[in-house]
Short mmCIF file of C-alpha atoms in Angstrom, two decimals:
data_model
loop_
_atom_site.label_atom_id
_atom_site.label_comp_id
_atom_site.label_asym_id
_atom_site.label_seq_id
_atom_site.Cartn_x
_atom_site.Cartn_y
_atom_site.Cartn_z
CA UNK A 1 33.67 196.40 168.81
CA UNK A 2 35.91 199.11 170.43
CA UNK A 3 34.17 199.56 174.02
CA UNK A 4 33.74 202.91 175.60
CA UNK A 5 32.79 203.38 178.87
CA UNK A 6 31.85 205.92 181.20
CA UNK A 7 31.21 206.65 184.60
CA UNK A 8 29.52 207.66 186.74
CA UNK A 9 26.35 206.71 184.55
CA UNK A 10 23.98 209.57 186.59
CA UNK A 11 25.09 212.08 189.03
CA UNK A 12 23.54 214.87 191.51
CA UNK A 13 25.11 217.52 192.17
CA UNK A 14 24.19 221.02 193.87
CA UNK A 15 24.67 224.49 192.28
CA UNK A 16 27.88 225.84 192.24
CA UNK A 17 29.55 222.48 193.05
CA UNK A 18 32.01 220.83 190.49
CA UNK A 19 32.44 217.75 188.80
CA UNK A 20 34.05 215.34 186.81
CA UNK A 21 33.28 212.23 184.92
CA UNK A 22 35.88 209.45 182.92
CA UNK A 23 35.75 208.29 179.93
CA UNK A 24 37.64 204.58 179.21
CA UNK A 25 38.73 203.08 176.16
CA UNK A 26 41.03 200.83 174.64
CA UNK A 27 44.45 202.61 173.83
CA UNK A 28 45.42 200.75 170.54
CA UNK A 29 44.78 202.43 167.12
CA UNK A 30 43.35 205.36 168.52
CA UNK A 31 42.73 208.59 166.82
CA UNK A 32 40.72 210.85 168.22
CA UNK A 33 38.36 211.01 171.49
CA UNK A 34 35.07 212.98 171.22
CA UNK A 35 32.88 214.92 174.08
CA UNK A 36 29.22 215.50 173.14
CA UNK A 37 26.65 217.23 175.51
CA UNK A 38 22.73 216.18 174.56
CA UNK A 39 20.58 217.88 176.36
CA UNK A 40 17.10 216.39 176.38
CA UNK A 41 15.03 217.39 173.43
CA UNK A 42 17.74 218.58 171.66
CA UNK A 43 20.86 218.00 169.39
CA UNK A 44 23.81 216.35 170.15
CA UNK A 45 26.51 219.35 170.57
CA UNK A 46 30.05 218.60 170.13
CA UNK A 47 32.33 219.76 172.90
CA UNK A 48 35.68 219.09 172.28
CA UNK A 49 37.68 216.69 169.70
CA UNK A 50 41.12 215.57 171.20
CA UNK A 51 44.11 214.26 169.19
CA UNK A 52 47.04 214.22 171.64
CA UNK A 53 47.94 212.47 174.62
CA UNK A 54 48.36 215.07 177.20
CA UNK A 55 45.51 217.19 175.48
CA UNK A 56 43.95 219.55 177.21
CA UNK A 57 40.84 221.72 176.44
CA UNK A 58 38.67 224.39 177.96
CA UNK A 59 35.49 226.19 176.92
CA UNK A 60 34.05 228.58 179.63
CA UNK A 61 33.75 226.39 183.15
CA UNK A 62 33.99 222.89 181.37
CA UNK A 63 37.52 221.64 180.43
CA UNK A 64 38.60 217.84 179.05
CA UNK A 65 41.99 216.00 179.56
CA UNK A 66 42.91 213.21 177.41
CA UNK A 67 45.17 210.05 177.74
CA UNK A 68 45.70 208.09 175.22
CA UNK A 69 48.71 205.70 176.64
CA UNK A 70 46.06 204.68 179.30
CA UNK A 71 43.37 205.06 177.59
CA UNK A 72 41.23 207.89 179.03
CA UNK A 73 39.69 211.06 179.45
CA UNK A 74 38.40 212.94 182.03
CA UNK A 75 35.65 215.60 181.47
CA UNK A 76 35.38 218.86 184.25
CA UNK A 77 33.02 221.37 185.36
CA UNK A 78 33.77 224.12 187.24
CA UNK A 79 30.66 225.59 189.58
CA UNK A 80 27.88 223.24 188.06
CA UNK A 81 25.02 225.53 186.53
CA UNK A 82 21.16 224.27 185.88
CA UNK A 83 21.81 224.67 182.45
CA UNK A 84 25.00 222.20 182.62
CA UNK A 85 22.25 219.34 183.31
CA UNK A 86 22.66 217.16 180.32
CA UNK A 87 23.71 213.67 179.33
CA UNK A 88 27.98 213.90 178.77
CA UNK A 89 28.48 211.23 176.02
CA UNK A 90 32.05 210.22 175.06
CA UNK A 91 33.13 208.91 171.56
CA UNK A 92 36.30 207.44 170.34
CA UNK A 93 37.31 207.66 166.97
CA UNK A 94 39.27 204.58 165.25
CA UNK A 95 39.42 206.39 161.95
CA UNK A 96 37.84 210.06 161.49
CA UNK A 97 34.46 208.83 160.29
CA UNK A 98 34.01 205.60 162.67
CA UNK A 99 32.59 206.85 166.19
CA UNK A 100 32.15 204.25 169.11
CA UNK A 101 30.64 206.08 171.59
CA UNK A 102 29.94 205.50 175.62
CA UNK A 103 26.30 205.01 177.56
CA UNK A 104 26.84 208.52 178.50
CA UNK A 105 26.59 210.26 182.16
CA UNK A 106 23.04 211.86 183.29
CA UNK A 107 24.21 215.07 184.54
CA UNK A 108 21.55 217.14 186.75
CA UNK A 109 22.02 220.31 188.71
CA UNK A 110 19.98 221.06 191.39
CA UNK A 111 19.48 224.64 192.02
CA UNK B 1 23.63 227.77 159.16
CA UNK B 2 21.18 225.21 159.05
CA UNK B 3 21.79 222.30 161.43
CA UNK B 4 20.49 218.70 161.00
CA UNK B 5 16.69 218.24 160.72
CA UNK B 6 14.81 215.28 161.18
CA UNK B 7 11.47 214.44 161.33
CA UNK B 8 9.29 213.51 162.58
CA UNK B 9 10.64 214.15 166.62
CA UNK B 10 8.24 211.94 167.62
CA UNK B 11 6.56 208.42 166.63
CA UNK B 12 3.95 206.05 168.07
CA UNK B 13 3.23 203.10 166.26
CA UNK B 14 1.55 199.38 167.16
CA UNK B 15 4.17 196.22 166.45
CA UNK B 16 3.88 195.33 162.95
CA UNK B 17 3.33 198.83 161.55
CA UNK B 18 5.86 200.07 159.09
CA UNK B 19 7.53 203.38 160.31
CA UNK B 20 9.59 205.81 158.31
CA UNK B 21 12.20 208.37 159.40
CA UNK B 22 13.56 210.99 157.25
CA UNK B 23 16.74 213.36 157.58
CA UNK B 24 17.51 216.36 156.02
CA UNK B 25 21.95 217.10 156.42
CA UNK B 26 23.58 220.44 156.40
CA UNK B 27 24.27 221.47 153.27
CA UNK B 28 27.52 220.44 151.39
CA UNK B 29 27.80 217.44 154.08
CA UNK B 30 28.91 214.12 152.19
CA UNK B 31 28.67 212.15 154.70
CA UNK B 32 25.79 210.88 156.61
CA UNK B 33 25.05 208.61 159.64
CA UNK B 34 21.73 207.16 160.94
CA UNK B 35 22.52 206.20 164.63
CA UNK B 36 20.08 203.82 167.25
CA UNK B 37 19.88 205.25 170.62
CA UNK B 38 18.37 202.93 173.23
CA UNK B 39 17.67 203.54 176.79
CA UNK B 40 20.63 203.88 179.09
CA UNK B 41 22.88 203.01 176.26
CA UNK B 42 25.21 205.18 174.09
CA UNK B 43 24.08 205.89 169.81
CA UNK B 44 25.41 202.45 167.56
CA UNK B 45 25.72 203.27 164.23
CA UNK B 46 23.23 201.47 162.06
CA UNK B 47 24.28 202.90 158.64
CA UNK B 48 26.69 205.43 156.96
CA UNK B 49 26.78 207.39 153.99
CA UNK B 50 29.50 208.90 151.93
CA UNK B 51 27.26 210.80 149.50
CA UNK B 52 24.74 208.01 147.99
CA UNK B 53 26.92 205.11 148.88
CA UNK B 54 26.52 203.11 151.98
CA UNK B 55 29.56 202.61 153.15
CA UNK B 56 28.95 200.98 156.37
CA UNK B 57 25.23 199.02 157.16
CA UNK B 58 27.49 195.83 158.99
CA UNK B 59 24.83 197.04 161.78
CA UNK B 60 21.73 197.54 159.87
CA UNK B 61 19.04 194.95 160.51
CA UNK B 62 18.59 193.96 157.05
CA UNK B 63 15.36 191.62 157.71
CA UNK B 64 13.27 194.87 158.68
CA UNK B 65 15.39 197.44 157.92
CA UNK B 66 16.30 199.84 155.18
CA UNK B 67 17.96 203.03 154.52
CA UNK B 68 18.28 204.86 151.13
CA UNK B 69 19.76 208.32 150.27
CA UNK B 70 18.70 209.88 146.88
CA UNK B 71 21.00 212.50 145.11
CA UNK B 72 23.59 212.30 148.02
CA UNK B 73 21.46 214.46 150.08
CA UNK B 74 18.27 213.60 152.22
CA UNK B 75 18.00 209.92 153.87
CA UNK B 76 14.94 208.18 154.84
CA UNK B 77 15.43 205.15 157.19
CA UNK B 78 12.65 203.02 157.05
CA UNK B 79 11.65 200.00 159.61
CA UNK B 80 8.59 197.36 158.19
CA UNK B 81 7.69 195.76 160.51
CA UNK B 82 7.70 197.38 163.52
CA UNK B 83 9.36 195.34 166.84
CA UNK B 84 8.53 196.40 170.54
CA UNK B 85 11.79 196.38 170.82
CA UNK B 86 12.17 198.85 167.96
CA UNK B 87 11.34 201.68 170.76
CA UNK B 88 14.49 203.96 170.88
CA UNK B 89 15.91 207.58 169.72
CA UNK B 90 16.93 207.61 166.25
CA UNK B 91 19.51 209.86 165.61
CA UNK B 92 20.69 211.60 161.97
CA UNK B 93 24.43 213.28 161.91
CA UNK B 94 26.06 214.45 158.71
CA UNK B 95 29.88 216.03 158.46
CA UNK B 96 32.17 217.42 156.17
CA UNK B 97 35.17 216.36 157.19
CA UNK B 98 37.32 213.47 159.45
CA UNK B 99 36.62 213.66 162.98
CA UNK B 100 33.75 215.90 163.53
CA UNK B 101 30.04 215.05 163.39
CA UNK B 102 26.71 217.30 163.48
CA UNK B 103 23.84 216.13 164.89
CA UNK B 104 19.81 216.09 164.52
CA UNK B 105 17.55 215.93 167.09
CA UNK B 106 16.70 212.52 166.88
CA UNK B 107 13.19 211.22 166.35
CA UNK B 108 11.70 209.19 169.20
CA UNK B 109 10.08 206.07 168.49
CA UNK B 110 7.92 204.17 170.59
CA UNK B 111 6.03 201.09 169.44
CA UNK B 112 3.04 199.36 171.56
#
């Protein structure tokens, strides 16, 4: 079992504020590291697939770094929405079709 | 495009009831997963697909449960009997390709 974990596991935070959350895992054999956004009674939606250590990523106010020689990666939100409130969940990849993925971090937004 | 559907979204069953869950992919998607998603805890893969073939069910309760995909297309995940402990999100993703996954909604279980 390759163990992911994340932290915090729930977080407040007010409107307009940001935010970041980690995302651990063990270093060896890595491939790829996943970020996933579920928000509740929906789908699972992929945010960003990294590769490289040193990878960086940005869509709109939310960005991702990635480490892979320590074995982490660190997910940001710039000015925190209502509509960023979601569970984060983190995956790592050991080959491209086996995902281990983290308990996720509850994120809500208080207007 | 189509995404993932699954059905139903939601399930409430007594203990010892058989369930079933059924997943439709994207289309063209060889590769399918059936994920368990319990409270406070992150999706473990319970079975996966590469067209009919299950390539990986190390995780698949094999006492009560069972997972079949016909023509390399839908799945259907069944559970007989139900557990209390059964109670979780059940989540469907297919893909194309290394590395990426698409998701379903998940169908919620919860057994009394």
């Amino acid at each position: 079992i390759l163990n992911v974990e994340q932290s915090p596991q729930s977080l407040h935070v007010q409107e307009g504020d940001s935010t970041n959350f980690t995302c651990s895992f063990p270093s060896s054999n890595f491939y790829a590291l996943h970020w996933y956004r579920w928000e509740t009674a929906k789908s699972p939606e992929a945010l960003f697939v990294m590769t490289l250590n040193g990878d960086e990523k940005k869509k709109g106010r939310i960005s991702a770094t990635l480490n892979t020689k320590e074995g982490y990666s660190y997910l940001y939100i710039k000015g925190s929405q209502p509509e960023d409130s979601a569970t984060y969940l983190c995956a790592r990849t050991k080959t491209g079709n086996q995902f281990y993925f983290g308990t996720g971090t509850s994120l809500t937004v208080i207007p | 495009e189509a995404g993932v559907v699954q059905s139903p979204r939601y399930k409430i069953i007594e203990k010892k009831q058989p369930v079933a869950f059924w997943c439709n992919p994207i289309s063209g998607h060889n590769t399918l997963y059936w994920y368990l998603q319990n409270l406070g805890q992150g999706p473990e893969l319970l079975i996966r697909y590469e067209n009919e073939e299950a390539v990986d069910d190390s995780q698949l309760p094999k006492d009560r449960f069972s997972a079949e995909r016909l023509k390399g297309v839908d799945s259907t995940l069944k559970i007989q009997p139900a557990e209390l402990g059964d109670s979780a999100v059940y989540l469907c993703a297919s893909s194309f390709k290394l590395n990426e996954q698409f998701f379903g909604p998940g169908t919620r279980l919860t057994v009394l």
